[in-house]
């Protein structure tokens, strides 16, 4: 799997609680960092690399939002395939969180 971006200062917190990995649970942590969702993240990143290209994605990682605008379809180069992959990631992460 390729690089997953660093900090996302632009993103609001999901919940000001602590994840079971001992880290503050933010959108950034959920999507980009939490080891609990590594498998789901790998599927998401496969789609991102296929649609955007790994080199182009890595360049986005240094942007202020670490590529989050791309994930949610706010980047003009994003397409619905990536948005759908992000939705799938969030559904699978939610189900895992809920024990489904």
mmCIF file of C-alpha atoms in Angstrom:
data_model
loop_
_atom_site.group_PDB
_atom_site.id
_atom_site.type_symbol
_atom_site.label_atom_id
_atom_site.label_comp_id
_atom_site.label_asym_id
_atom_site.label_seq_id
_atom_site.Cartn_x
_atom_site.Cartn_y
_atom_site.Cartn_z
ATOM 1 C CA UNK A 1 0.000 0.000 0.000
ATOM 2 C CA UNK A 2 1.182 3.538 -0.718
ATOM 3 C CA UNK A 3 1.530 6.536 1.507
ATOM 4 C CA UNK A 4 -1.386 7.631 3.628
ATOM 5 C CA UNK A 5 -1.228 11.327 4.369
ATOM 6 C CA UNK A 6 -0.325 13.027 7.639
ATOM 7 C CA UNK A 7 -2.230 15.628 9.644
ATOM 8 C CA UNK A 8 -5.527 17.134 8.601
ATOM 9 C CA UNK A 9 -6.047 20.444 10.362
ATOM 10 C CA UNK A 10 -9.095 21.262 8.235
ATOM 11 C CA UNK A 11 -11.209 18.358 9.471
ATOM 12 C CA UNK A 12 -13.463 18.605 12.502
ATOM 13 C CA UNK A 13 -13.507 15.949 15.187
ATOM 14 C CA UNK A 14 -15.893 13.021 14.804
ATOM 15 C CA UNK A 15 -16.241 12.626 18.519
ATOM 16 C CA UNK A 16 -14.043 14.115 21.218
ATOM 17 C CA UNK A 17 -13.592 10.663 22.700
ATOM 18 C CA UNK A 18 -10.543 8.450 22.766
ATOM 19 C CA UNK A 19 -10.398 5.567 20.321
ATOM 20 C CA UNK A 20 -9.668 2.133 21.729
ATOM 21 C CA UNK A 21 -6.134 2.575 20.326
ATOM 22 C CA UNK A 22 -5.533 5.354 22.906
ATOM 23 C CA UNK A 23 -5.651 8.273 20.449
ATOM 24 C CA UNK A 24 -8.168 11.114 20.196
ATOM 25 C CA UNK A 25 -10.819 9.941 17.737
ATOM 26 C CA UNK A 26 -10.960 12.458 14.901
ATOM 27 C CA UNK A 27 -11.949 12.126 11.255
ATOM 28 C CA UNK A 28 -8.249 12.316 10.426
ATOM 29 C CA UNK A 29 -7.456 9.466 12.797
ATOM 30 C CA UNK A 30 -10.345 7.333 11.549
ATOM 31 C CA UNK A 31 -9.632 7.732 7.832
ATOM 32 C CA UNK A 32 -5.850 8.080 7.733
ATOM 33 C CA UNK A 33 -4.325 6.530 10.842
ATOM 34 C CA UNK A 34 -6.315 4.095 12.971
ATOM 35 C CA UNK A 35 -4.849 0.613 12.772
ATOM 36 C CA UNK A 36 -8.288 -0.853 13.465
ATOM 37 C CA UNK A 37 -9.355 0.171 9.935
ATOM 38 C CA UNK A 38 -6.169 -0.753 8.050
ATOM 39 C CA UNK A 39 -7.905 -3.314 5.822
ATOM 40 C CA UNK A 40 -10.708 -0.885 4.935
ATOM 41 C CA UNK A 41 -8.162 1.892 4.326
ATOM 42 C CA UNK A 42 -6.148 -0.353 2.014
ATOM 43 C CA UNK A 43 -9.246 -0.928 -0.155
ATOM 44 C CA UNK A 44 -9.913 2.812 -0.252
ATOM 45 C CA UNK A 45 -6.316 3.615 -1.166
ATOM 46 C CA UNK A 46 -6.327 0.987 -3.937
ATOM 47 C CA UNK A 47 -9.186 2.899 -5.581
ATOM 48 C CA UNK A 48 -7.494 6.269 -5.001
ATOM 49 C CA UNK A 49 -4.252 5.056 -6.560
ATOM 50 C CA UNK A 50 -6.137 3.535 -9.491
ATOM 51 C CA UNK A 51 -8.127 6.715 -10.139
ATOM 52 C CA UNK A 52 -5.540 9.361 -9.278
ATOM 53 C CA UNK A 53 -2.203 7.625 -9.576
ATOM 54 C CA UNK A 54 0.099 7.002 -6.626
ATOM 55 C CA UNK A 55 2.497 9.837 -7.488
ATOM 56 C CA UNK A 56 -0.293 12.377 -7.847
ATOM 57 C CA UNK A 57 -1.832 11.163 -4.584
ATOM 58 C CA UNK A 58 1.490 11.477 -2.767
ATOM 59 C CA UNK A 59 1.722 15.084 -3.987
ATOM 60 C CA UNK A 60 -1.733 15.748 -2.508
ATOM 61 C CA UNK A 61 -0.555 14.489 0.868
ATOM 62 C CA UNK A 62 1.472 17.630 1.430
ATOM 63 C CA UNK A 63 -1.542 19.888 0.906
ATOM 64 C CA UNK A 64 -3.156 21.531 3.902
ATOM 65 C CA UNK A 65 -6.037 19.059 4.001
ATOM 66 C CA UNK A 66 -3.870 15.985 3.294
ATOM 67 C CA UNK A 67 -6.145 14.900 0.470
ATOM 68 C CA UNK A 68 -9.391 14.868 2.451
ATOM 69 C CA UNK A 69 -11.093 17.183 -0.089
ATOM 70 C CA UNK A 70 -10.272 14.597 -2.743
ATOM 71 C CA UNK A 71 -11.764 11.764 -0.667
ATOM 72 C CA UNK A 72 -15.102 13.527 -0.314
ATOM 73 C CA UNK A 73 -15.388 14.803 -3.873
ATOM 74 C CA UNK A 74 -14.582 18.481 -3.292
ATOM 75 C CA UNK A 75 -11.469 18.374 -5.466
ATOM 76 C CA UNK A 76 -12.220 19.080 -9.133
ATOM 77 C CA UNK A 77 -10.096 16.089 -10.193
ATOM 78 C CA UNK A 78 -12.003 13.641 -8.013
ATOM 79 C CA UNK A 79 -14.584 11.340 -9.522
ATOM 80 C CA UNK A 80 -17.536 9.456 -8.084
ATOM 81 C CA UNK A 81 -15.552 6.208 -7.973
ATOM 82 C CA UNK A 82 -13.377 7.688 -5.219
ATOM 83 C CA UNK A 83 -16.381 9.175 -3.397
ATOM 84 C CA UNK A 84 -18.117 5.784 -3.529
ATOM 85 C CA UNK A 85 -14.957 4.091 -2.195
ATOM 86 C CA UNK A 86 -14.900 6.600 0.674
ATOM 87 C CA UNK A 87 -18.549 5.847 1.425
ATOM 88 C CA UNK A 88 -17.734 2.114 1.457
ATOM 89 C CA UNK A 89 -14.804 2.783 3.808
ATOM 90 C CA UNK A 90 -17.046 4.719 6.199
ATOM 91 C CA UNK A 91 -19.807 2.074 6.124
ATOM 92 C CA UNK A 92 -17.326 -0.725 6.832
ATOM 93 C CA UNK A 93 -15.609 1.304 9.557
ATOM 94 C CA UNK A 94 -18.965 2.100 11.165
ATOM 95 C CA UNK A 95 -20.039 -1.548 11.055
ATOM 96 C CA UNK A 96 -16.747 -2.639 12.582
ATOM 97 C CA UNK A 97 -17.099 0.024 15.284
ATOM 98 C CA UNK A 98 -20.627 -1.202 16.065
ATOM 99 C CA UNK A 99 -19.584 -4.854 16.071
ATOM 100 C CA UNK A 100 -21.711 -5.750 13.034
#
